[in-house]
Amino acid sequence: MLVDENLSPALARALQALFQGEHEIVHLRTKFGPGVTDVEWISALSSEGRWVILSADRRITKNELEYRAFRNSRLVGFFLSRGLYKAKVTKQMERILSLWDTMEKQASIVAGGAMFELPMRSSLIAQLKR
C-alpha cells in the first residue's frame, strides 16, 4: 500500500508496524521523494504491479489527466471522504482500521483503476464514479 503525501507519514509508519509481515505500507515521499507528480507515481507503481493507494487527494478523481492515468493503471484507490480528511489523524487511523478488512476484500476483487471513498461514519465503501 502506498499512502499519499496528503496523509501523515506517521500514519504510514504506524500501519506498516501493525501489518509487518502481511503488507508493505510506504509513504509516497519515502518511496519517491518530494516533488513527484501524481501522473509519475501512478505510472511507476502501475508498472510495478498491483498497488493499493490510500489517499486524501481527491484532485486525482477530478483532474482529467490524473484521473485517466489512474483509471488506466493497475492500482486500486481508497480516498478519504472530505470529512475524514479534515478529521484528526487519530480519527483517520480509527476509520482506516475499522474498514481495513473491507478494503482488503474489495481490493482483491476489483480490476485496476477502481476508486473508492472511505466514509466518515458508514461501514460501506462507495465506488467513486464521475
mmCIF file with all atom_site columns, N, CA, C and O in Angstrom, residues 51-91:
data_model
loop_
_atom_site.group_PDB
_atom_site.id
_atom_site.type_symbol
_atom_site.label_atom_id
_atom_site.label_alt_id
_atom_site.label_comp_id
_atom_site.label_asym_id
_atom_site.label_entity_id
_atom_site.label_seq_id
_atom_site.pdbx_PDB_ins_code
_atom_site.Cartn_x
_atom_site.Cartn_y
_atom_site.Cartn_z
_atom_site.occupancy
_atom_site.B_iso_or_equiv
_atom_site.pdbx_formal_charge
_atom_site.auth_seq_id
_atom_site.auth_comp_id
_atom_site.auth_asym_id
_atom_site.auth_atom_id
_atom_site.pdbx_PDB_model_num
ATOM 1   N N  . TRP A 1 51 ? -0.798  -2.252 -6.749  1.00 0.00 ? 51 TRP A N  1
ATOM 2   C CA . TRP A 1 51 ? -0.636  -1.488 -5.518  1.00 0.00 ? 51 TRP A CA 1
ATOM 3   C C  . TRP A 1 51 ? -1.997  -0.960 -5.093  1.00 0.00 ? 51 TRP A C  1
ATOM 4   O O  . TRP A 1 51 ? -2.831  -0.624 -5.933  1.00 0.00 ? 51 TRP A O  1
ATOM 5   N N  . VAL A 1 52 ? -2.198  -0.863 -3.801  1.00 0.00 ? 52 VAL A N  1
ATOM 6   C CA . VAL A 1 52 ? -3.374  -0.201 -3.232  1.00 0.00 ? 52 VAL A CA 1
ATOM 7   C C  . VAL A 1 52 ? -2.914  1.166  -2.756  1.00 0.00 ? 52 VAL A C  1
ATOM 8   O O  . VAL A 1 52 ? -1.866  1.296  -2.121  1.00 0.00 ? 52 VAL A O  1
ATOM 9   N N  . ILE A 1 53 ? -3.720  2.176  -3.060  1.00 0.00 ? 53 ILE A N  1
ATOM 10  C CA . ILE A 1 53 ? -3.381  3.552  -2.725  1.00 0.00 ? 53 ILE A CA 1
ATOM 11  C C  . ILE A 1 53 ? -4.347  4.057  -1.667  1.00 0.00 ? 53 ILE A C  1
ATOM 12  O O  . ILE A 1 53 ? -5.559  3.900  -1.807  1.00 0.00 ? 53 ILE A O  1
ATOM 13  N N  . LEU A 1 54 ? -3.814  4.632  -0.609  1.00 0.00 ? 54 LEU A N  1
ATOM 14  C CA . LEU A 1 54 ? -4.615  5.301  0.414   1.00 0.00 ? 54 LEU A CA 1
ATOM 15  C C  . LEU A 1 54 ? -4.340  6.786  0.255   1.00 0.00 ? 54 LEU A C  1
ATOM 16  O O  . LEU A 1 54 ? -3.188  7.225  0.379   1.00 0.00 ? 54 LEU A O  1
ATOM 17  N N  . SER A 1 55 ? -5.376  7.553  -0.069  1.00 0.00 ? 55 SER A N  1
ATOM 18  C CA . SER A 1 55 ? -5.156  8.934  -0.460  1.00 0.00 ? 55 SER A CA 1
ATOM 19  C C  . SER A 1 55 ? -6.210  9.870  0.116   1.00 0.00 ? 55 SER A C  1
ATOM 20  O O  . SER A 1 55 ? -7.339  9.475  0.365   1.00 0.00 ? 55 SER A O  1
ATOM 21  N N  . ALA A 1 56 ? -5.803  11.102 0.281   1.00 0.00 ? 56 ALA A N  1
ATOM 22  C CA . ALA A 1 56 ? -6.742  12.173 0.606   1.00 0.00 ? 56 ALA A CA 1
ATOM 23  C C  . ALA A 1 56 ? -6.789  13.180 -0.537  1.00 0.00 ? 56 ALA A C  1
ATOM 24  O O  . ALA A 1 56 ? -7.429  14.205 -0.440  1.00 0.00 ? 56 ALA A O  1
ATOM 25  N N  . ASP A 1 57 ? -6.116  12.862 -1.630  1.00 0.00 ? 57 ASP A N  1
ATOM 26  C CA . ASP A 1 57 ? -6.006  13.764 -2.776  1.00 0.00 ? 57 ASP A CA 1
ATOM 27  C C  . ASP A 1 57 ? -7.140  13.510 -3.760  1.00 0.00 ? 57 ASP A C  1
ATOM 28  O O  . ASP A 1 57 ? -6.984  12.790 -4.736  1.00 0.00 ? 57 ASP A O  1
ATOM 29  N N  . ARG A 1 58 ? -8.288  14.120 -3.497  1.00 0.00 ? 58 ARG A N  1
ATOM 30  C CA . ARG A 1 58 ? -9.443  13.932 -4.375  1.00 0.00 ? 58 ARG A CA 1
ATOM 31  C C  . ARG A 1 58 ? -9.248  14.612 -5.724  1.00 0.00 ? 58 ARG A C  1
ATOM 32  O O  . ARG A 1 58 ? -10.015 14.380 -6.645  1.00 0.00 ? 58 ARG A O  1
ATOM 33  N N  . ARG A 1 59 ? -8.216  15.420 -5.852  1.00 0.00 ? 59 ARG A N  1
ATOM 34  C CA . ARG A 1 59 ? -7.917  16.046 -7.144  1.00 0.00 ? 59 ARG A CA 1
ATOM 35  C C  . ARG A 1 59 ? -7.680  14.970 -8.207  1.00 0.00 ? 59 ARG A C  1
ATOM 36  O O  . ARG A 1 59 ? -8.006  15.154 -9.378  1.00 0.00 ? 59 ARG A O  1
ATOM 37  N N  . ILE A 1 60 ? -7.127  13.835 -7.807  1.00 0.00 ? 60 ILE A N  1
ATOM 38  C CA . ILE A 1 60 ? -6.891  12.738 -8.743  1.00 0.00 ? 60 ILE A CA 1
ATOM 39  C C  . ILE A 1 60 ? -8.204  12.298 -9.388  1.00 0.00 ? 60 ILE A C  1
ATOM 40  O O  . ILE A 1 60 ? -8.228  11.919 -10.550 1.00 0.00 ? 60 ILE A O  1
ATOM 41  N N  . THR A 1 61 ? -9.285  12.378 -8.650  1.00 0.00 ? 61 THR A N  1
ATOM 42  C CA . THR A 1 61 ? -10.579 11.950 -9.186  1.00 0.00 ? 61 THR A CA 1
ATOM 43  C C  . THR A 1 61 ? -11.222 13.023 -10.054 1.00 0.00 ? 61 THR A C  1
ATOM 44  O O  . THR A 1 61 ? -12.217 12.756 -10.722 1.00 0.00 ? 61 THR A O  1
ATOM 45  N N  . LYS A 1 62 ? -10.671 14.227 -10.047 1.00 0.00 ? 62 LYS A N  1
ATOM 46  C CA . LYS A 1 62 ? -11.272 15.350 -10.784 1.00 0.00 ? 62 LYS A CA 1
ATOM 47  C C  . LYS A 1 62 ? -10.412 15.851 -11.947 1.00 0.00 ? 62 LYS A C  1
ATOM 48  O O  . LYS A 1 62 ? -10.927 16.228 -12.980 1.00 0.00 ? 62 LYS A O  1
ATOM 49  N N  . ASN A 1 63 ? -9.096  15.875 -11.801 1.00 0.00 ? 63 ASN A N  1
ATOM 50  C CA . ASN A 1 63 ? -8.197  16.326 -12.850 1.00 0.00 ? 63 ASN A CA 1
ATOM 51  C C  . ASN A 1 63 ? -8.169  15.274 -13.961 1.00 0.00 ? 63 ASN A C  1
ATOM 52  O O  . ASN A 1 63 ? -7.853  14.107 -13.717 1.00 0.00 ? 63 ASN A O  1
ATOM 53  N N  . GLU A 1 64 ? -8.493  15.676 -15.172 1.00 0.00 ? 64 GLU A N  1
ATOM 54  C CA . GLU A 1 64 ? -8.659  14.720 -16.275 1.00 0.00 ? 64 GLU A CA 1
ATOM 55  C C  . GLU A 1 64 ? -7.413  13.877 -16.531 1.00 0.00 ? 64 GLU A C  1
ATOM 56  O O  . GLU A 1 64 ? -7.509  12.656 -16.699 1.00 0.00 ? 64 GLU A O  1
ATOM 57  N N  . LEU A 1 65 ? -6.238  14.491 -16.561 1.00 0.00 ? 65 LEU A N  1
ATOM 58  C CA . LEU A 1 65 ? -5.007  13.758 -16.833 1.00 0.00 ? 65 LEU A CA 1
ATOM 59  C C  . LEU A 1 65 ? -4.710  12.739 -15.729 1.00 0.00 ? 65 LEU A C  1
ATOM 60  O O  . LEU A 1 65 ? -4.386  11.577 -16.009 1.00 0.00 ? 65 LEU A O  1
ATOM 61  N N  . GLU A 1 66 ? -4.831  13.154 -14.483 1.00 0.00 ? 66 GLU A N  1
ATOM 62  C CA . GLU A 1 66 ? -4.575  12.266 -13.361 1.00 0.00 ? 66 GLU A CA 1
ATOM 63  C C  . GLU A 1 66 ? -5.639  11.167 -13.280 1.00 0.00 ? 66 GLU A C  1
ATOM 64  O O  . GLU A 1 66 ? -5.330  10.003 -13.019 1.00 0.00 ? 66 GLU A O  1
ATOM 65  N N  . TYR A 1 67 ? -6.889  11.549 -13.516 1.00 0.00 ? 67 TYR A N  1
ATOM 66  C CA . TYR A 1 67 ? -7.993  10.588 -13.487 1.00 0.00 ? 67 TYR A CA 1
ATOM 67  C C  . TYR A 1 67 ? -7.770  9.486  -14.534 1.00 0.00 ? 67 TYR A C  1
ATOM 68  O O  . TYR A 1 67 ? -7.886  8.299  -14.229 1.00 0.00 ? 67 TYR A O  1
ATOM 69  N N  . ARG A 1 68 ? -7.450  9.876  -15.756 1.00 0.00 ? 68 ARG A N  1
ATOM 70  C CA . ARG A 1 68 ? -7.225  8.887  -16.818 1.00 0.00 ? 68 ARG A CA 1
ATOM 71  C C  . ARG A 1 68 ? -6.026  7.999  -16.492 1.00 0.00 ? 68 ARG A C  1
ATOM 72  O O  . ARG A 1 68 ? -6.067  6.790  -16.722 1.00 0.00 ? 68 ARG A O  1
ATOM 73  N N  . ALA A 1 69 ? -4.959  8.598  -15.975 1.00 0.00 ? 69 ALA A N  1
ATOM 74  C CA . ALA A 1 69 ? -3.776  7.806  -15.603 1.00 0.00 ? 69 ALA A CA 1
ATOM 75  C C  . ALA A 1 69 ? -4.148  6.758  -14.559 1.00 0.00 ? 69 ALA A C  1
ATOM 76  O O  . ALA A 1 69 ? -3.743  5.595  -14.660 1.00 0.00 ? 69 ALA A O  1
ATOM 77  N N  . PHE A 1 70 ? -4.933  7.164  -13.563 1.00 0.00 ? 70 PHE A N  1
ATOM 78  C CA . PHE A 1 70 ? -5.319  6.221  -12.514 1.00 0.00 ? 70 PHE A CA 1
ATOM 79  C C  . PHE A 1 70 ? -6.256  5.157  -13.066 1.00 0.00 ? 70 PHE A C  1
ATOM 80  O O  . PHE A 1 70 ? -6.073  3.968  -12.809 1.00 0.00 ? 70 PHE A O  1
ATOM 81  N N  . ARG A 1 71 ? -7.267  5.567  -13.804 1.00 0.00 ? 71 ARG A N  1
ATOM 82  C CA . ARG A 1 71 ? -8.245  4.613  -14.345 1.00 0.00 ? 71 ARG A CA 1
ATOM 83  C C  . ARG A 1 71 ? -7.612  3.599  -15.281 1.00 0.00 ? 71 ARG A C  1
ATOM 84  O O  . ARG A 1 71 ? -8.098  2.478  -15.395 1.00 0.00 ? 71 ARG A O  1
ATOM 85  N N  . ASN A 1 72 ? -6.523  3.973  -15.945 1.00 0.00 ? 72 ASN A N  1
ATOM 86  C CA . ASN A 1 72 ? -5.843  3.058  -16.862 1.00 0.00 ? 72 ASN A CA 1
ATOM 87  C C  . ASN A 1 72 ? -4.699  2.304  -16.202 1.00 0.00 ? 72 ASN A C  1
ATOM 88  O O  . ASN A 1 72 ? -3.935  1.623  -16.877 1.00 0.00 ? 72 ASN A O  1
ATOM 89  N N  . SER A 1 73 ? -4.595  2.407  -14.890 1.00 0.00 ? 73 SER A N  1
ATOM 90  C CA . SER A 1 73 ? -3.497  1.771  -14.161 1.00 0.00 ? 73 SER A CA 1
ATOM 91  C C  . SER A 1 73 ? -3.935  0.424  -13.588 1.00 0.00 ? 73 SER A C  1
ATOM 92  O O  . SER A 1 73 ? -5.086  0.024  -13.702 1.00 0.00 ? 73 SER A O  1
ATOM 93  N N  . ARG A 1 74 ? -2.995  -0.212 -12.907 1.00 0.00 ? 74 ARG A N  1
ATOM 94  C CA . ARG A 1 74 ? -3.271  -1.465 -12.201 1.00 0.00 ? 74 ARG A CA 1
ATOM 95  C C  . ARG A 1 74 ? -3.531  -1.207 -10.715 1.00 0.00 ? 74 ARG A C  1
ATOM 96  O O  . ARG A 1 74 ? -3.586  -2.124 -9.916  1.00 0.00 ? 74 ARG A O  1
ATOM 97  N N  . LEU A 1 75 ? -3.688  0.069  -10.350 1.00 0.00 ? 75 LEU A N  1
ATOM 98  C CA . LEU A 1 75 ? -3.841  0.467  -8.952  1.00 0.00 ? 75 LEU A CA 1
ATOM 99  C C  . LEU A 1 75 ? -5.301  0.423  -8.514  1.00 0.00 ? 75 LEU A C  1
ATOM 100 O O  . LEU A 1 75 ? -6.210  0.562  -9.327  1.00 0.00 ? 75 LEU A O  1
ATOM 101 N N  . VAL A 1 76 ? -5.499  0.270  -7.206  1.00 0.00 ? 76 VAL A N  1
ATOM 102 C CA . VAL A 1 76 ? -6.824  0.393  -6.595  1.00 0.00 ? 76 VAL A CA 1
ATOM 103 C C  . VAL A 1 76 ? -6.716  1.488  -5.546  1.00 0.00 ? 76 VAL A C  1
ATOM 104 O O  . VAL A 1 76 ? -5.825  1.441  -4.685  1.00 0.00 ? 76 VAL A O  1
ATOM 105 N N  . GLY A 1 77 ? -7.595  2.478  -5.620  1.00 0.00 ? 77 GLY A N  1
ATOM 106 C CA . GLY A 1 77 ? -7.501  3.633  -4.739  1.00 0.00 ? 77 GLY A CA 1
ATOM 107 C C  . GLY A 1 77 ? -8.616  3.718  -3.719  1.00 0.00 ? 77 GLY A C  1
ATOM 108 O O  . GLY A 1 77 ? -9.780  3.488  -4.045  1.00 0.00 ? 77 GLY A O  1
ATOM 109 N N  . PHE A 1 78 ? -8.233  4.056  -2.499  1.00 0.00 ? 78 PHE A N  1
ATOM 110 C CA . PHE A 1 78 ? -9.185  4.348  -1.423  1.00 0.00 ? 78 PHE A CA 1
ATOM 111 C C  . PHE A 1 78 ? -8.928  5.788  -0.998  1.00 0.00 ? 78 PHE A C  1
ATOM 112 O O  . PHE A 1 78 ? -7.841  6.112  -0.519  1.00 0.00 ? 78 PHE A O  1
ATOM 113 N N  . PHE A 1 79 ? -9.923  6.636  -1.202  1.00 0.00 ? 79 PHE A N  1
ATOM 114 C CA . PHE A 1 79 ? -9.806  8.068  -0.964  1.00 0.00 ? 79 PHE A CA 1
ATOM 115 C C  . PHE A 1 79 ? -10.640 8.458  0.251   1.00 0.00 ? 79 PHE A C  1
ATOM 116 O O  . PHE A 1 79 ? -11.821 8.089  0.332   1.00 0.00 ? 79 PHE A O  1
ATOM 117 N N  . LEU A 1 80 ? -10.042 9.177  1.177   1.00 0.00 ? 80 LEU A N  1
ATOM 118 C CA . LEU A 1 80 ? -10.769 9.637  2.350   1.00 0.00 ? 80 LEU A CA 1
ATOM 119 C C  . LEU A 1 80 ? -11.851 10.626 1.925   1.00 0.00 ? 80 LEU A C  1
ATOM 120 O O  . LEU A 1 80 ? -11.608 11.470 1.066   1.00 0.00 ? 80 LEU A O  1
ATOM 121 N N  . SER A 1 81 ? -13.019 10.492 2.532   1.00 0.00 ? 81 SER A N  1
ATOM 122 C CA . SER A 1 81 ? -14.074 11.477 2.297   1.00 0.00 ? 81 SER A CA 1
ATOM 123 C C  . SER A 1 81 ? -13.595 12.822 2.839   1.00 0.00 ? 81 SER A C  1
ATOM 124 O O  . SER A 1 81 ? -12.658 12.891 3.638   1.00 0.00 ? 81 SER A O  1
ATOM 125 N N  . ARG A 1 82 ? -14.250 13.878 2.410   1.00 0.00 ? 82 ARG A N  1
ATOM 126 C CA . ARG A 1 82 ? -13.848 15.228 2.843   1.00 0.00 ? 82 ARG A CA 1
ATOM 127 C C  . ARG A 1 82 ? -13.844 15.341 4.370   1.00 0.00 ? 82 ARG A C  1
ATOM 128 O O  . ARG A 1 82 ? -12.901 15.865 4.968   1.00 0.00 ? 82 ARG A O  1
ATOM 129 N N  . GLY A 1 83 ? -14.886 14.854 5.013   1.00 0.00 ? 83 GLY A N  1
ATOM 130 C CA . GLY A 1 83 ? -14.952 14.932 6.477   1.00 0.00 ? 83 GLY A CA 1
ATOM 131 C C  . GLY A 1 83 ? -13.848 14.147 7.154   1.00 0.00 ? 83 GLY A C  1
ATOM 132 O O  . GLY A 1 83 ? -13.273 14.597 8.146   1.00 0.00 ? 83 GLY A O  1
ATOM 133 N N  . LEU A 1 84 ? -13.532 12.984 6.623   1.00 0.00 ? 84 LEU A N  1
ATOM 134 C CA . LEU A 1 84 ? -12.474 12.164 7.202   1.00 0.00 ? 84 LEU A CA 1
ATOM 135 C C  . LEU A 1 84 ? -11.103 12.798 6.978   1.00 0.00 ? 84 LEU A C  1
ATOM 136 O O  . LEU A 1 84 ? -10.247 12.773 7.857   1.00 0.00 ? 84 LEU A O  1
ATOM 137 N N  . TYR A 1 85 ? -10.916 13.413 5.829   1.00 0.00 ? 85 TYR A N  1
ATOM 138 C CA . TYR A 1 85 ? -9.648  14.090 5.556   1.00 0.00 ? 85 TYR A CA 1
ATOM 139 C C  . TYR A 1 85 ? -9.417  15.238 6.536   1.00 0.00 ? 85 TYR A C  1
ATOM 140 O O  . TYR A 1 85 ? -8.303  15.479 6.975   1.00 0.00 ? 85 TYR A O  1
ATOM 141 N N  . LYS A 1 86 ? -10.481 15.941 6.900   1.00 0.00 ? 86 LYS A N  1
ATOM 142 C CA . LYS A 1 86 ? -10.359 17.086 7.806   1.00 0.00 ? 86 LYS A CA 1
ATOM 143 C C  . LYS A 1 86 ? -10.275 16.665 9.271   1.00 0.00 ? 86 LYS A C  1
ATOM 144 O O  . LYS A 1 86 ? -9.984  17.483 10.139  1.00 0.00 ? 86 LYS A O  1
ATOM 145 N N  . ALA A 1 87 ? -10.542 15.399 9.549   1.00 0.00 ? 87 ALA A N  1
ATOM 146 C CA . ALA A 1 87 ? -10.512 14.901 10.932  1.00 0.00 ? 87 ALA A CA 1
ATOM 147 C C  . ALA A 1 87 ? -9.068  14.762 11.426  1.00 0.00 ? 87 ALA A C  1
ATOM 148 O O  . ALA A 1 87 ? -8.119  14.736 10.636  1.00 0.00 ? 87 ALA A O  1
ATOM 149 N N  . LYS A 1 88 ? -8.917  14.659 12.729  1.00 0.00 ? 88 LYS A N  1
ATOM 150 C CA . LYS A 1 88 ? -7.600  14.421 13.330  1.00 0.00 ? 88 LYS A CA 1
ATOM 151 C C  . LYS A 1 88 ? -7.050  13.087 12.838  1.00 0.00 ? 88 LYS A C  1
ATOM 152 O O  . LYS A 1 88 ? -7.804  12.173 12.496  1.00 0.00 ? 88 LYS A O  1
ATOM 153 N N  . VAL A 1 89 ? -5.732  12.967 12.858  1.00 0.00 ? 89 VAL A N  1
ATOM 154 C CA . VAL A 1 89 ? -5.087  11.752 12.382  1.00 0.00 ? 89 VAL A CA 1
ATOM 155 C C  . VAL A 1 89 ? -5.539  10.531 13.195  1.00 0.00 ? 89 VAL A C  1
ATOM 156 O O  . VAL A 1 89 ? -5.623  9.421  12.661  1.00 0.00 ? 89 VAL A O  1
ATOM 157 N N  . THR A 1 90 ? -5.857  10.714 14.477  1.00 0.00 ? 90 THR A N  1
ATOM 158 C CA . THR A 1 90 ? -6.331  9.586  15.285  1.00 0.00 ? 90 THR A CA 1
ATOM 159 C C  . THR A 1 90 ? -7.677  9.070  14.772  1.00 0.00 ? 90 THR A C  1
ATOM 160 O O  . THR A 1 90 ? -7.916  7.867  14.726  1.00 0.00 ? 90 THR A O  1
ATOM 161 N N  . LYS A 1 91 ? -8.548  9.971  14.366  1.00 0.00 ? 91 LYS A N  1
ATOM 162 C CA . LYS A 1 91 ? -9.838  9.576  13.794  1.00 0.00 ? 91 LYS A CA 1
ATOM 163 C C  . LYS A 1 91 ? -9.629  8.912  12.433  1.00 0.00 ? 91 LYS A C  1
ATOM 164 O O  . LYS A 1 91 ? -10.289 7.914  12.109  1.00 0.00 ? 91 LYS A O  1
#
